[in-house]
């Protein structure tokens, strides 16, 4: 059966775990060749083997996207080896929560460097290729999907700098959407609620305990639920742009 994304190439950052890994799998299953970008290359190699084994095509690229040269290199290698770039899922991110007072400011630096800097470097390097793909068959449209968060819509006590970065992703995405609309590059922002991934494992112990309490007894999302939303966005007809998707667990109130 022909896949909806046959003949396209997708690059996914943060493909070594969580939402990125699930997104790469679903895009490959719809026919896209996928470029898998993250730092843990053993994980990327395993995922690439799995996708290849399932009849897809995947390329594992080790890169730290907070380094602009590595971000550019990942995009260039994708286009060099897979020959085009139709879809970018700008997903790599880190969430380091806690009170502002006495916060280790290296945590702020890490969030700003990755959630904003990395996302911008990948977007900047990708856009010329996305514009080119948007003029070509099979789709004559291209997609830049930026992963924000509920934290990009609602600011919460103890989440200030993460909120800052994710609100920034929303603002950047809307401005970019306007700039590239006529070029048929759709810029979308996805705002997940709580998803069962490695994200909270980077939190300091005391902060993690508090966060776990917040979601105690709630059935949180699976990475595949967000991957499904991303697949929905990138498989719409050329005339349809899903600008923003907010996806919470049913029981999540805030
Ligand atoms: N889980 C949630 O509840 C939730 C909710 C809202 C939004 N989000 C957002 O969803 C996105 C994905 O997070 P996740 O939940 O799937 O968490 P995750 O499992 O921790 O995945 C994060 C990914 O980012 C990659 N990464 C980290 N630093 C990187 C760097 N410098 N360069 C390249 N890749 C890097 C990691 O791979 P390596 O360590 O191998 O580099 C990993 O693959 C993030 O933007 C997050 O803010 C998550």
Coordinates of C-alpha atoms and ligand atoms in Angstrom, one line a residue:
X1 CA 0.0 0.0 0.0
X2 CA 1.4 3.4 -0.9
X3 CA 2.2 5.6 2.1
X4 CA 1.0 9.2 2.4
X5 CA 4.6 10.3 2.8
X6 CA 6.3 8.2 0.1
X7 CA 9.1 10.1 -1.6
X8 CA 9.6 12.5 1.3
X9 CA 12.4 13.0 3.8
X10 CA 11.8 13.9 7.4
X11 CA 14.4 15.1 10.0
X12 CA 13.6 14.5 13.7
X13 CA 15.7 16.0 16.4
X14 CA 15.7 14.2 19.8
X15 CA 15.0 10.9 18.0
X16 CA 16.8 8.8 20.6
X17 CA 13.9 8.8 23.0
X18 CA 10.4 9.8 23.9
X19 CA 8.3 11.9 21.5
X20 CA 11.1 12.1 18.9
X21 CA 11.6 8.3 18.7
X22 CA 7.9 7.7 18.4
X23 CA 7.6 10.4 15.7
X24 CA 10.4 9.0 13.6
X25 CA 8.7 5.6 13.8
X26 CA 5.3 6.8 12.6
X27 CA 6.7 9.1 9.9
X28 CA 8.8 6.1 8.6
X29 CA 5.7 3.9 8.7
X30 CA 3.9 6.4 6.5
X31 CA 6.6 6.2 3.9
X32 CA 9.1 9.0 4.8
X33 CA 12.8 8.4 4.8
X34 CA 13.9 9.6 8.3
X35 CA 16.9 11.3 9.5
X36 CA 17.4 10.6 13.2
X37 CA 19.3 13.3 15.1
X38 CA 20.5 13.3 18.8
X39 CA 23.6 12.8 20.8
X40 CA 23.2 9.1 21.9
X41 CA 24.2 7.5 18.6
X42 CA 23.8 3.9 19.9
X43 CA 20.1 4.6 20.4
X44 CA 19.8 6.2 17.0
X45 CA 21.6 3.2 15.3
X46 CA 19.2 0.8 17.0
X47 CA 16.2 2.8 15.9
X48 CA 17.6 3.0 12.3
X49 CA 18.0 -0.7 12.2
X50 CA 14.5 -1.2 13.4
X51 CA 13.1 1.1 10.8
X52 CA 15.2 -0.5 8.1
X53 CA 14.1 -3.9 9.2
X54 CA 10.4 -2.8 8.9
X55 CA 11.1 -1.9 5.3
X56 CA 11.7 1.8 5.8
X57 CA 14.8 4.0 5.4
X58 CA 16.6 5.7 8.2
X59 CA 19.8 7.6 8.7
X60 CA 21.3 8.0 12.2
X61 CA 23.1 11.3 12.7
X62 CA 24.9 12.1 16.0
X63 CA 24.7 15.8 16.6
X64 CA 24.4 18.2 19.5
X65 CA 22.1 20.8 18.0
X66 CA 23.1 23.5 20.6
X67 CA 26.3 23.7 18.5
X68 CA 25.3 25.6 15.3
X69 CA 27.9 23.8 13.2
X70 CA 26.6 20.4 14.3
X71 CA 23.0 21.5 13.6
X72 CA 24.0 22.7 10.1
X73 CA 26.0 19.5 9.6
X74 CA 23.0 17.3 10.5
X75 CA 20.8 19.1 8.0
X76 CA 23.5 19.0 5.3
X77 CA 24.1 15.3 5.8
X78 CA 20.4 14.6 5.6
X79 CA 20.1 16.5 2.3
X80 CA 23.3 15.0 1.0
X81 CA 22.4 11.4 1.7
X82 CA 18.6 11.4 1.5
X83 CA 18.6 14.1 -1.3
X84 CA 15.9 16.4 0.0
X85 CA 14.1 17.7 3.1
X86 CA 10.3 17.9 3.4
X87 CA 9.5 17.7 7.1
X88 CA 11.4 18.8 10.2
X89 CA 10.3 17.9 13.6
X90 CA 12.1 20.3 15.9
X91 CA 11.6 18.2 19.0
X92 CA 14.8 18.0 21.1
X93 CA 14.3 19.8 24.4
X94 CA 15.0 19.7 28.1
X95 CA 12.8 20.7 31.1
X96 CA 14.6 21.7 34.2
X97 CA 12.1 23.1 36.7
X98 CA 12.3 24.6 40.2
X99 CA 12.1 27.9 42.0
X100 CA 14.0 30.8 40.5
X101 CA 15.6 31.8 43.7
X102 CA 18.9 30.0 44.2
X103 CA 18.4 28.0 40.9
X104 CA 21.5 26.6 39.4
X105 CA 21.7 28.9 36.4
X106 CA 23.5 26.3 34.3
X107 CA 20.0 24.7 34.1
X108 CA 18.7 27.9 32.6
X109 CA 21.6 28.0 30.1
X110 CA 20.9 24.4 29.1
X111 CA 17.2 25.1 28.4
X112 CA 17.9 28.3 26.5
X113 CA 20.7 26.7 24.5
X114 CA 18.6 23.7 23.4
X115 CA 14.9 24.7 23.5
X116 CA 15.6 28.0 21.8
X117 CA 19.1 27.9 20.3
X118 CA 19.0 24.4 19.0
X119 CA 15.5 24.8 17.6
X120 CA 16.5 28.0 15.8
X121 CA 19.7 26.6 14.4
X122 CA 17.9 23.6 12.9
X123 CA 15.1 25.8 11.6
X124 CA 17.5 28.2 10.0
X125 CA 19.6 25.5 8.3
X126 CA 16.5 23.6 7.1
X127 CA 14.3 26.4 5.7
X128 CA 16.0 26.7 2.3
X129 CA 15.6 23.0 1.8
X130 CA 11.9 23.0 3.0
X131 CA 11.2 25.9 0.6
X132 CA 12.7 23.9 -2.3
X133 CA 10.8 20.7 -1.4
X134 CA 7.6 22.8 -1.2
X135 CA 8.0 23.5 -5.0
X136 CA 8.4 19.8 -5.8
X137 CA 6.3 16.7 -6.1
X138 CA 5.1 14.6 -4.4
X139 CA 3.4 17.0 -2.1
X140 CA 4.4 20.6 -3.2
X141 CA 4.2 21.5 0.5
X142 CA 6.7 21.2 3.4
X143 CA 6.4 21.1 7.2
X144 CA 8.3 22.6 10.1
X145 CA 6.8 21.2 13.3
X146 CA 8.1 22.9 16.4
X147 CA 7.5 21.1 19.7
X148 CA 6.4 23.4 22.5
X149 CA 4.3 22.4 25.5
X150 CA 1.3 23.4 27.6
X151 CA 4.1 25.3 29.3
X152 CA 4.2 27.4 26.2
X153 CA 0.7 28.5 26.8
X154 CA 0.4 28.7 30.6
X155 CA 3.1 29.9 33.0
X156 CA 3.3 28.2 36.3
X157 CA 5.1 28.8 39.6
X158 CA 8.3 26.8 39.5
X159 CA 8.5 26.7 35.7
X160 CA 9.6 30.2 34.8
X161 CA 12.6 29.6 32.5
X162 CA 11.0 26.5 30.8
X163 CA 7.9 28.7 30.3
X164 CA 10.1 31.4 28.8
X165 CA 11.7 29.0 26.3
X166 CA 8.4 27.3 25.3
X167 CA 6.5 30.7 25.0
X168 CA 9.4 31.7 22.8
X169 CA 8.9 28.6 20.6
X170 CA 5.2 29.7 20.1
X171 CA 6.1 33.3 19.2
X172 CA 8.8 32.2 16.8
X173 CA 6.6 29.7 15.1
X174 CA 3.8 32.2 14.5
X175 CA 6.2 34.7 13.0
X176 CA 7.8 32.0 10.8
X177 CA 4.3 30.8 9.8
X178 CA 3.5 34.2 8.4
X179 CA 6.9 34.5 6.6
X180 CA 6.7 31.1 4.9
X181 CA 2.9 30.7 4.3
X182 CA 3.1 31.8 0.6
X183 CA 6.1 29.5 0.1
X184 CA 3.9 26.6 1.2
X185 CA 6.1 25.7 4.2
X186 CA 3.6 25.1 6.9
X187 CA 4.9 26.0 10.4
X188 CA 3.1 24.3 13.2
X189 CA 3.5 24.2 16.9
X190 CA 2.5 21.2 19.0
X191 CA 1.9 21.7 22.8
X192 CA 1.9 18.4 24.7
X193 CA 0.7 18.0 28.2
X194 CA 2.3 15.3 30.4
X195 CA 3.8 12.5 28.3
X196 CA 5.6 9.4 29.7
X197 CA 9.2 10.0 28.5
X198 CA 12.7 10.5 30.0
X199 CA 12.0 14.3 30.3
X200 CA 11.6 14.4 34.1
X201 CA 14.6 12.2 34.7
X202 CA 16.8 15.3 34.3
X203 CA 15.1 17.1 37.2
X204 CA 16.7 17.6 40.6
X205 CA 15.3 15.0 43.0
X206 CA 13.2 17.4 45.1
X207 CA 11.7 19.0 42.1
X208 CA 11.0 15.7 40.5
X209 CA 9.1 14.5 43.6
X210 CA 6.9 17.6 43.5
X211 CA 6.2 17.2 39.8
X212 CA 5.3 13.5 40.3
X213 CA 2.8 14.6 43.0
X214 CA 1.1 16.9 40.5
X215 CA 0.4 14.0 38.1
X216 CA -0.3 11.3 40.7
X217 CA -3.2 9.2 39.8
X218 CA -3.5 10.7 36.3
X219 CA -3.2 8.6 33.1
X220 CA -0.6 10.6 31.2
X221 CA 0.0 10.5 27.4
X222 CA 2.2 8.0 25.6
X223 CA 4.8 9.4 23.2
X224 CA 2.8 7.7 20.4
X225 CA -0.1 10.0 21.2
X226 CA 2.0 13.1 20.3
X227 CA 3.6 11.3 17.3
X228 CA 0.1 10.7 16.1
X229 CA -0.7 14.4 16.3
X230 CA 2.5 15.2 14.3
X231 CA 1.6 12.6 11.7
X232 CA -1.9 14.2 11.4
X233 CA -0.3 17.7 10.9
X234 CA 2.1 16.6 8.1
X235 CA -0.4 14.5 6.2
X236 CA -3.1 17.2 5.7
X237 CA -3.8 18.2 2.1
X238 CA -1.6 21.0 0.7
X239 CA -4.3 23.7 1.4
X240 CA -4.7 22.8 5.1
X241 CA -2.3 24.1 7.7
X242 CA -2.7 23.0 11.3
X243 CA -1.0 25.9 13.0
X244 CA -1.3 24.8 16.6
X245 CA -2.2 21.6 18.5
X246 CA -2.6 21.5 22.3
X247 CA -2.8 17.9 23.4
X248 CA -3.3 17.2 27.1
X249 CA -4.1 13.9 29.0
X250 CA -7.8 13.8 29.5
X251 CA -7.5 14.1 33.3
X252 CA -4.9 16.9 33.2
X253 CA -6.5 20.1 34.5
X254 CA -3.7 22.7 34.4
Ligands
LIG1 N1 7.3 14.6 28.1 C1 6.5 15.6 28.4 O1 5.7 15.6 29.3 C2 6.5 16.8 27.5 C3 5.5 17.8 27.6 C4 5.5 18.9 26.8 C5 6.5 19.1 25.9 N2 7.5 18.2 25.8 C6 8.6 18.5 24.8 O2 8.7 17.4 24.0 C7 10.1 17.4 23.5 C8 10.6 16.0 23.6 O3 10.8 15.6 24.9 P1 10.5 14.1 25.5 O4 9.4 14.3 26.4 O5 10.4 13.2 24.4 O6 11.8 14.0 26.3 P2 13.1 13.0 26.2 O7 12.6 11.6 26.2 O8 14.0 13.4 27.3 O9 13.7 13.4 24.8 C9 14.5 14.5 24.6 C10 15.4 14.3 23.4 O10 16.2 15.4 23.1 C11 17.5 15.0 22.8 N3 18.5 16.0 23.1 C12 18.8 16.5 24.3 N4 19.8 17.3 24.2 C13 20.1 17.4 22.9 C14 21.1 18.1 22.2 N5 21.9 19.0 22.8 N6 21.2 17.9 20.8 C15 20.4 17.0 20.2 N7 19.4 16.3 20.8 C16 19.3 16.5 22.2 C17 17.7 13.7 23.6 O11 18.6 12.9 23.0 P3 20.2 12.7 23.4 O12 20.2 12.8 24.9 O13 20.5 11.4 22.9 O14 20.9 13.9 22.7 C18 16.3 13.1 23.5 O15 16.2 12.3 22.3 C19 10.8 18.4 24.3 O16 10.9 19.6 23.5 C20 9.9 18.7 25.5 O17 10.1 20.0 26.0 C21 7.5 17.0 26.5

